[in-house]
Amino acid sequence: DLIFTLREVLKPNKNYIFYCQSCGDIVVKDRKFLRVLPLPSDNWSDLVEEWCCHPDPFARSPLHPQRGDCFLGDTFFLLNSGNESHKSKENTRVICKRCKTMLGEKVSSDTIKYYVTEVIIQLAEGSFSPTPRSQFVQSMVAQCLLELSSAKSTFRFTIKGDDGKIYILIWLLNSDTLLVESLGSSSSHSDTTLFGDIFMPSSAPVGTWNAVKVLYQPCTKCRNKDLADAWENDMGVHPLKFPSETCLELLLILGLSTTSLPPSLRCMNSFQVRNSFY
């Protein structure tokens, strides 16, 4: 319940503040949206060519938000840049002024793409409440997997970086896992659970979490290259794009979770097993 989808959080005619998830610096201040609209899938223009018997009617009409718009994609949202000044002068990367974390990309002269794993959105009248980084990343990725598997009946995903490289192959196994962790007595247990900063501190005798169970394959350093190439050319596989640094963070989170499982439960048909919490 700590993480909600952007479609649930963002509503028209309310004031929002966007914070850098890593350091809490304000990225967008007091922004009110007149429209909050979902974007079509990344390959929508290719589908238009398949369905239309004439030239693409949208070729000269890119989907760029106006000042009062927020457009929601699978792993990002598009805003009109307005007076924001987080853009790097060297390239199109949008960085946090305080901690220099990559927050998104400059899509056009007046449009910025922010990744859902890098920004926390809260109502303007509220106060910033930080969430541990690993918890936030895995929760947002799990939400993306759940939404896409439900909307498009797709269960295989490639995790791509902003550099275009595939970092991870993910196969969603199920989305109705409930994990139960015995925390022991408060006098004998530390302030955090066995999973480190993946969870918030708890003093309850038993902790329960909803989770999705995934199979995954790392693709760094040319590992599983043939499989990655096959998945990239498979129409049944959906690509998810995040900053390259976040892809490496996610890979580390996956690996730590796998090693916490009993050895007999860590692999399935050459894939590694992972529980992602949401």
Short mmCIF file of C-alpha atoms in Angstrom, two decimals:
data_model
loop_
_atom_site.label_atom_id
_atom_site.label_comp_id
_atom_site.label_asym_id
_atom_site.label_seq_id
_atom_site.Cartn_x
_atom_site.Cartn_y
_atom_site.Cartn_z
CA ASP A 1 0.00 0.00 0.00
CA LEU A 2 3.02 2.33 0.09
CA ILE A 3 3.21 2.73 -3.68
CA PHE A 4 0.31 3.63 -5.94
CA THR A 5 0.17 3.83 -9.70
CA LEU A 6 0.42 7.25 -11.29
CA ARG A 7 -3.11 6.89 -12.64
CA GLU A 8 -4.33 6.62 -9.05
CA VAL A 9 -2.16 9.45 -7.71
CA LEU A 10 -2.45 12.13 -10.39
CA LYS A 11 -5.80 13.86 -10.69
CA PRO A 12 -6.79 16.99 -12.65
CA ASN A 13 -7.16 20.33 -10.86
CA LYS A 14 -4.94 19.47 -7.90
CA ASN A 15 -1.54 20.97 -7.06
CA TYR A 16 1.42 18.58 -7.01
CA ILE A 17 5.09 18.74 -6.11
CA PHE A 18 7.58 16.39 -7.75
CA TYR A 19 10.61 15.36 -5.67
CA CYS A 20 13.83 13.60 -6.59
CA GLN A 21 13.41 10.17 -5.04
CA SER A 22 17.10 9.87 -4.24
CA CYS A 23 17.66 13.09 -2.28
CA GLY A 24 14.26 14.76 -1.85
CA ASP A 25 15.09 17.91 -3.82
CA ILE A 26 12.08 19.59 -5.47
CA VAL A 27 12.01 18.90 -9.21
CA VAL A 28 8.65 20.45 -10.16
CA LYS A 29 6.91 22.81 -7.76
CA ASP A 30 3.18 23.48 -7.44
CA ARG A 31 2.05 22.12 -10.81
CA LYS A 32 -1.68 21.83 -11.52
CA PHE A 33 -2.86 19.67 -14.41
CA LEU A 34 -5.99 20.25 -16.43
CA ARG A 35 -5.61 16.88 -18.18
CA VAL A 36 -3.97 13.62 -17.09
CA LEU A 37 -4.03 11.25 -20.06
CA PRO A 38 -2.53 7.81 -20.79
CA LEU A 39 -0.21 7.50 -23.76
CA PRO A 40 -0.52 4.68 -26.29
CA SER A 41 2.15 1.98 -26.27
CA ASP A 42 5.66 2.79 -27.50
CA ASN A 43 5.08 1.08 -30.86
CA TRP A 44 1.75 2.78 -31.57
CA SER A 45 3.07 4.49 -34.70
CA ASP A 46 4.06 1.11 -36.15
CA LEU A 47 0.54 -0.17 -35.51
CA VAL A 48 -0.92 2.87 -37.29
CA GLU A 49 1.03 1.95 -40.41
CA GLU A 50 -0.40 -1.58 -40.24
CA TRP A 51 -4.01 -0.44 -39.85
CA CYS A 52 -4.11 2.59 -42.18
CA CYS A 53 -4.27 2.30 -45.95
CA HIS A 54 -2.90 5.85 -46.35
CA PRO A 55 0.11 7.70 -44.91
CA ASP A 56 0.28 8.04 -41.14
CA PRO A 57 -2.12 10.89 -40.26
CA PHE A 58 -0.28 11.50 -36.97
CA ALA A 59 3.23 11.75 -38.41
CA ARG A 60 3.29 15.54 -38.09
CA SER A 61 1.35 15.65 -34.82
CA PRO A 62 3.64 14.36 -32.06
CA LEU A 63 2.03 13.72 -28.69
CA HIS A 64 3.61 16.55 -26.71
CA PRO A 65 1.91 17.91 -23.57
CA GLN A 66 0.87 21.53 -23.23
CA ARG A 67 1.35 23.51 -20.04
CA GLY A 68 -1.65 21.98 -18.26
CA ASP A 69 -1.09 18.39 -19.46
CA CYS A 70 0.48 15.28 -17.97
CA PHE A 71 0.82 12.29 -20.30
CA LEU A 72 1.41 8.87 -18.70
CA GLY A 73 3.50 6.16 -20.34
CA ASP A 74 4.42 2.66 -19.17
CA THR A 75 7.50 3.72 -17.20
CA PHE A 76 7.48 7.51 -17.51
CA PHE A 77 5.35 10.62 -17.70
CA LEU A 78 5.65 13.60 -20.01
CA LEU A 79 5.39 17.19 -18.80
CA ASN A 80 5.67 20.53 -20.48
CA SER A 81 9.05 21.84 -19.34
CA GLY A 82 7.71 25.29 -18.47
CA ASN A 83 10.31 27.12 -16.37
CA GLU A 84 12.03 24.01 -15.01
CA SER A 85 15.83 24.09 -15.37
CA HIS A 86 17.11 20.60 -14.63
CA LYS A 87 18.34 19.89 -18.15
CA SER A 88 21.99 19.08 -18.66
CA LYS A 89 23.66 21.42 -21.13
CA GLU A 90 25.82 18.63 -22.54
CA ASN A 91 23.02 16.33 -23.72
CA THR A 92 19.34 15.55 -23.33
CA ARG A 93 19.65 13.96 -19.88
CA VAL A 94 17.59 15.62 -17.14
CA ILE A 95 19.48 15.55 -13.85
CA CYS A 96 18.78 16.49 -10.23
CA LYS A 97 20.48 19.76 -9.36
CA ARG A 98 21.39 18.52 -5.87
CA CYS A 99 22.51 14.88 -6.20
CA LYS A 100 23.08 14.74 -10.01
CA THR A 101 20.88 11.65 -10.38
CA MET A 102 19.37 11.19 -13.82
CA LEU A 103 15.65 11.91 -13.58
CA GLY A 104 14.64 11.70 -17.21
CA GLU A 105 15.26 12.98 -20.71
CA LYS A 106 14.52 16.06 -22.77
CA VAL A 107 12.17 14.85 -25.52
CA SER A 108 11.76 18.17 -27.33
CA SER A 109 12.38 21.85 -26.71
CA ASP A 110 9.35 22.03 -24.41
CA THR A 111 8.77 18.42 -23.26
CA ILE A 112 10.51 16.46 -20.51
CA LYS A 113 10.19 12.75 -19.80
CA TYR A 114 10.51 11.79 -16.12
CA TYR A 115 10.94 8.13 -15.16
CA VAL A 116 8.60 6.72 -12.51
CA THR A 117 11.54 5.15 -10.65
CA GLU A 118 13.26 8.50 -10.12
CA VAL A 119 10.53 10.90 -8.95
CA ILE A 120 8.09 10.91 -6.03
CA ILE A 121 4.82 12.79 -6.62
CA GLN A 122 2.85 14.24 -3.71
CA LEU A 123 0.06 16.73 -3.20
CA ALA A 124 1.36 20.26 -2.61
CA GLU A 125 -0.27 20.50 0.81
CA GLY A 126 1.55 17.39 2.03
CA SER A 127 5.17 16.99 3.16
CA PHE A 128 7.90 14.91 1.58
CA SER A 129 8.06 11.41 3.01
CA PRO A 130 11.15 9.47 1.84
CA THR A 131 11.02 5.80 0.86
CA PRO A 132 14.09 3.52 0.89
CA ARG A 133 15.55 3.39 -2.59
CA SER A 134 15.43 -0.38 -3.15
CA GLN A 135 11.87 -0.55 -1.87
CA PHE A 136 10.76 2.24 -4.19
CA VAL A 137 12.47 0.83 -7.29
CA GLN A 138 11.15 -2.69 -6.92
CA SER A 139 7.66 -1.45 -6.04
CA MET A 140 7.41 0.78 -9.11
CA VAL A 141 8.77 -1.94 -11.41
CA ALA A 142 6.34 -4.46 -9.92
CA GLN A 143 3.46 -2.03 -10.54
CA CYS A 144 4.55 -1.68 -14.18
CA LEU A 145 4.61 -5.46 -14.60
CA LEU A 146 1.17 -5.83 -13.02
CA GLU A 147 -0.45 -3.10 -15.11
CA LEU A 148 0.97 -4.32 -18.41
CA SER A 149 0.28 -8.00 -17.77
CA SER A 150 -3.34 -7.13 -16.95
CA ALA A 151 -3.90 -4.68 -19.80
CA LYS A 152 -2.00 -6.48 -22.57
CA SER A 153 -1.81 -10.11 -21.42
CA THR A 154 1.95 -10.02 -21.79
CA PHE A 155 4.20 -11.70 -19.23
CA ARG A 156 7.70 -11.36 -20.68
CA PHE A 157 9.62 -8.10 -20.46
CA THR A 158 13.00 -6.70 -21.41
CA ILE A 159 14.48 -4.12 -19.03
CA LYS A 160 16.35 -1.60 -21.17
CA GLY A 161 18.56 1.30 -20.17
CA ASP A 162 18.49 4.78 -21.65
CA ASP A 163 21.62 3.70 -23.54
CA GLY A 164 19.52 1.20 -25.53
CA LYS A 165 21.11 -1.89 -23.97
CA ILE A 166 19.10 -4.77 -22.51
CA TYR A 167 20.05 -5.35 -18.88
CA ILE A 168 17.51 -7.92 -17.68
CA LEU A 169 14.96 -10.36 -19.08
CA ILE A 170 11.94 -10.77 -16.79
CA TRP A 171 9.21 -13.39 -16.97
CA LEU A 172 6.23 -12.69 -14.70
CA LEU A 173 5.30 -15.99 -13.06
CA ASN A 174 2.42 -14.90 -10.82
CA SER A 175 1.05 -11.78 -9.20
CA ASP A 176 -0.82 -13.13 -6.18
CA THR A 177 2.03 -14.19 -3.89
CA LEU A 178 1.70 -13.36 -0.20
CA LEU A 179 4.93 -13.48 1.79
CA VAL A 180 4.93 -13.95 5.54
CA GLU A 181 8.03 -13.18 7.60
CA SER A 182 8.33 -14.00 11.28
CA LEU A 183 10.03 -11.05 12.92
CA GLY A 184 10.40 -12.52 16.39
CA SER A 185 10.08 -10.54 19.60
CA SER A 186 10.87 -6.83 19.57
CA SER A 187 13.52 -7.32 22.24
CA SER A 188 15.52 -9.81 20.19
CA HIS A 189 14.96 -8.42 16.71
CA SER A 190 16.73 -5.52 15.04
CA ASP A 191 14.92 -2.44 13.82
CA THR A 192 14.77 -3.68 10.25
CA THR A 193 13.61 -6.92 8.68
CA LEU A 194 15.78 -9.62 7.17
CA PHE A 195 15.51 -7.97 3.76
CA GLY A 196 17.41 -4.82 4.72
CA ASP A 197 16.04 -1.55 3.40
CA ILE A 198 13.63 -3.33 1.06
CA PHE A 199 11.02 -2.90 3.78
CA MET A 200 10.21 -0.23 6.28
CA PRO A 201 11.14 -0.94 9.92
CA SER A 202 8.52 -2.97 11.77
CA SER A 203 7.98 -4.13 15.34
CA ALA A 204 5.06 -6.47 14.58
CA PRO A 205 5.59 -10.18 15.38
CA VAL A 206 4.66 -11.18 11.83
CA GLY A 207 5.02 -9.19 8.61
CA THR A 208 3.06 -9.89 5.41
CA TRP A 209 3.65 -8.44 1.96
CA ASN A 210 1.99 -8.76 -1.40
CA ALA A 211 4.47 -9.73 -4.08
CA VAL A 212 4.88 -10.75 -7.68
CA LYS A 213 7.07 -13.75 -8.41
CA VAL A 214 9.33 -13.34 -11.43
CA LEU A 215 11.93 -15.33 -13.30
CA TYR A 216 14.84 -13.31 -14.65
CA GLN A 217 18.06 -13.51 -16.60
CA PRO A 218 20.86 -10.90 -16.35
CA CYS A 219 22.16 -9.64 -19.69
CA THR A 220 25.16 -7.55 -18.61
CA LYS A 221 28.61 -8.32 -20.03
CA CYS A 222 27.04 -10.12 -23.03
CA ARG A 223 25.44 -12.78 -20.86
CA ASN A 224 22.40 -14.49 -22.45
CA LYS A 225 22.91 -12.45 -25.63
CA ASP A 226 21.21 -14.96 -27.94
CA LEU A 227 18.16 -15.14 -25.69
CA ALA A 228 18.04 -11.35 -25.36
CA ASP A 229 18.17 -10.97 -29.16
CA ALA A 230 15.36 -13.50 -29.56
CA TRP A 231 13.19 -11.70 -26.98
CA GLU A 232 13.86 -8.31 -28.55
CA ASN A 233 12.49 -9.55 -31.87
CA ASP A 234 9.48 -11.28 -30.28
CA MET A 235 6.23 -9.30 -30.50
CA GLY A 236 5.01 -11.03 -27.33
CA VAL A 237 7.77 -9.40 -25.26
CA HIS A 238 7.20 -5.87 -23.94
CA PRO A 239 10.19 -3.52 -23.49
CA LEU A 240 10.45 -1.37 -20.35
CA LYS A 241 12.92 1.50 -20.37
CA PHE A 242 14.60 2.99 -17.29
CA PRO A 243 17.83 4.92 -16.63
CA SER A 244 20.81 2.60 -17.03
CA GLU A 245 21.88 3.19 -13.42
CA THR A 246 18.42 2.10 -12.24
CA CYS A 247 18.63 -1.05 -14.35
CA LEU A 248 21.84 -1.98 -12.53
CA GLU A 249 20.18 -1.21 -9.18
CA LEU A 250 17.28 -3.47 -10.11
CA LEU A 251 19.66 -6.25 -11.10
CA LEU A 252 21.38 -6.00 -7.72
CA ILE A 253 18.01 -6.09 -5.92
CA LEU A 254 17.03 -9.18 -7.89
CA GLY A 255 20.30 -10.91 -7.06
CA LEU A 256 20.05 -10.17 -3.33
CA SER A 257 16.54 -11.56 -3.20
CA THR A 258 17.56 -14.73 -5.04
CA THR A 259 20.36 -15.44 -2.58
CA SER A 260 17.89 -15.08 0.32
CA LEU A 261 15.88 -18.04 -1.00
CA PRO A 262 16.74 -21.68 -0.21
CA PRO A 263 19.14 -23.06 -2.87
CA SER A 264 16.48 -25.44 -4.19
CA LEU A 265 14.14 -22.51 -4.97
CA ARG A 266 16.60 -20.14 -6.63
CA CYS A 267 16.37 -21.42 -10.22
CA MET A 268 13.75 -22.66 -12.66
CA ASN A 269 14.70 -23.82 -16.16
CA SER A 270 17.93 -21.75 -16.17
CA PHE A 271 16.06 -18.63 -14.95
CA GLN A 272 16.65 -17.20 -11.49
CA VAL A 273 13.68 -16.70 -9.15
CA ARG A 274 12.78 -13.44 -7.42
CA ASN A 275 9.93 -12.00 -5.34
CA SER A 276 9.26 -8.30 -6.04
CA PHE A 277 7.14 -6.46 -3.48
CA TYR A 278 4.53 -3.84 -4.14
#
